[in-house]
C-alpha positions in Angstrom: 0.0 0.0 0.0 1.2 3.5 -0.9 1.6 6.0 1.9 -0.2 9.2 0.7 -0.4 12.2 3.1 -3.9 13.0 4.3 -5.9 15.5 2.2 -5.7 18.4 4.7 -1.9 18.3 4.6 -2.0 18.1 0.8 -4.4 21.1 0.7 -2.0 23.1 2.9 0.9 22.4 0.5 -1.3 23.1 -2.5 -2.5 26.4 -1.1 1.0 27.6 -0.3 2.4 26.5 -3.7 -0.5 28.2 -5.5 0.0 31.4 -3.5 3.7 31.4 -4.4 3.0 30.7 -8.1 0.4 33.4 -8.4 2.7 35.9 -6.7 5.7 34.9 -8.9 3.5 35.4 -12.0 2.0 38.7 -10.8 -1.5 37.3 -10.8 -3.6 39.2 -8.2 -7.1 38.4 -9.2 -7.4 34.8 -10.4 -10.6 33.0 -11.3 -10.8 29.4 -10.1 -12.4 26.7 -12.2 -12.7 23.1 -10.9 -13.2 20.1 -13.1 -16.0 17.9 -11.9 -16.1 16.1 -9.6 -12.9 16.1 -7.5 -11.5 19.2 -9.0 -14.6 21.1 -7.9 -14.1 19.9 -4.4 -10.5 21.1 -4.4 -11.4 24.4 -6.1 -14.1 25.1 -3.5 -11.6 24.6 -0.7 -8.8 26.7 -2.4 -11.4 29.4 -3.1 -12.2 29.6 0.6 -8.6 29.5 1.7 -7.5 32.2 -0.7 -10.4 34.4 0.3 -11.4 35.1 -3.3 -14.4 37.3 -3.9 -15.6 36.2 -7.3 -17.3 32.8 -7.4 -15.5 29.8 -8.7 -16.5 27.9 -11.9 -17.3 24.3 -12.5 -16.6 22.4 -15.7 -18.2 19.1 -16.8 -16.0 18.0 -19.7 -18.0 15.0 -20.7 -18.8 16.3 -24.2 -15.2 17.4 -24.8 -13.5 14.1 -24.0 -11.6 12.5 -26.9 -12.8 9.1 -25.9 -16.5 10.1 -25.8 -17.5 7.8 -28.7 -15.7 4.9 -27.1 -16.8 5.1 -23.5 -20.2 6.8 -24.0 -21.8 9.5 -21.9 -21.4 9.7 -18.2 -25.0 9.2 -16.8 -24.4 12.2 -14.4 -23.6 14.9 -17.0 -24.5 18.3 -15.7 -23.9 21.7 -17.4 -20.7 23.5 -16.8 -21.1 26.7 -14.7 -18.8 29.6 -15.3 -20.4 32.6 -13.5 -17.9 35.1 -14.9 -16.3 36.2 -18.2 -13.1 34.3 -19.0 -11.9 36.6 -21.8 -8.6 38.2 -20.8 -8.7 36.8 -17.3 -6.1 34.7 -15.4 -7.7 31.3 -14.7 -6.6 28.6 -12.2 -7.8 25.2 -13.6 -8.1 22.7 -10.7 -8.2 18.9 -11.0 -7.8 16.3 -8.3 -5.6 13.9 -10.2 -3.6 14.4 -13.4 -2.3 11.4 -15.3 -2.6 11.2 -19.1 -3.3 14.9 -19.7 -6.5 14.1 -21.7 -8.9 15.5 -19.1 -6.9 18.8 -19.0 -6.9 19.0 -22.8 -10.7 18.6 -22.8 -11.1 21.2 -20.1 -9.0 23.7 -21.9 -10.9 23.1 -25.1 -14.1 23.9 -23.2 -12.6 27.0 -21.5 -11.7 28.5 -24.9 -15.2 28.0 -26.1 -16.1 30.6 -23.4 -13.4 33.0 -24.4 -9.7 33.5 -24.6 -8.2 33.7 -21.1 -5.0 35.7 -20.5 -3.4 32.6 -18.8 -4.3 29.3 -17.3 -2.5 27.9 -14.3 -3.0 24.2 -13.8 -3.3 22.9 -10.3 -3.6 19.3 -9.2 -3.7 17.6 -5.8 -1.9 14.5 -7.2 0.2 14.0 -10.3 0.5 10.4 -11.4 2.7 11.0 -14.4 2.1 8.7 -17.3 1.3 11.4 -19.8 -0.2 10.7 -23.2 -0.1 14.5 -24.0 2.5 17.1 -23.1 0.5 18.7 -20.4 2.1 19.3 -17.0 0.5 20.8 -13.8 2.1 24.1 -12.6 1.2 23.4 -9.0 1.1 19.9 -7.5 0.7 18.9 -3.9 2.0 15.3 -4.3 3.7 13.3 -7.1 3.0 9.6 -7.0 4.0 6.6 -9.1 1.7 3.6 -9.1 1.8 0.2 -10.8 -0.4 -0.1 -13.8 -2.9 -2.2 -11.8 -3.7 0.8 -9.5 -5.4 4.2 -9.7 -6.0 7.0 -7.2 -9.5 8.3 -6.5 -10.5 11.3 -4.5 -13.7 10.6 -2.6 -15.9 13.1 -0.7 -16.8 15.7 -0.5 -17.1 15.6 3.3 -14.6 14.5 4.3 -12.2 14.4 1.4 -10.2 11.2 1.3 -7.8 9.6 -1.2 -8.2 6.0 -2.0 -5.9 3.7 -4.0 -8.0 1.3 -6.0 -7.2 -1.8 -8.1 -8.0 -1.4 -11.8 -10.3 -4.1 -13.2 -8.5 -6.1 -15.9 
């Protein structure tokens, strides 16, 4: 079994690293956007911790996935909700786990349908590596290597907990 820090400790690390990254980049007024479902949970907590005034957004990338025709539609598809203009703004895109990069590619495609942001900073609680696409998170709380038979899942939202699960063959 892999020893992964508890979610509160990961969120502490993620918050501090994000604050440092935003400061280094001169971003004073970011907009947070979480990818459903785990990314929304993380974005909600970061939004609270950072004390941001504008609401955070939620993306459901189901229709933007490149494997949509192969895996079908998730039965719990809900509309994305971006309660702000993205044009010319600095966005912080939040996901719980980054692995292949395909989810992030789909999320960025959807974001650009709303407008052209000035920048996108990618934040992830856990980075599993194993990229299919050249997409890397800017801010990560924890990097983890797992055997091909395992995956990580953020469960929650109350409390948030990380589980390592066996992949069905």
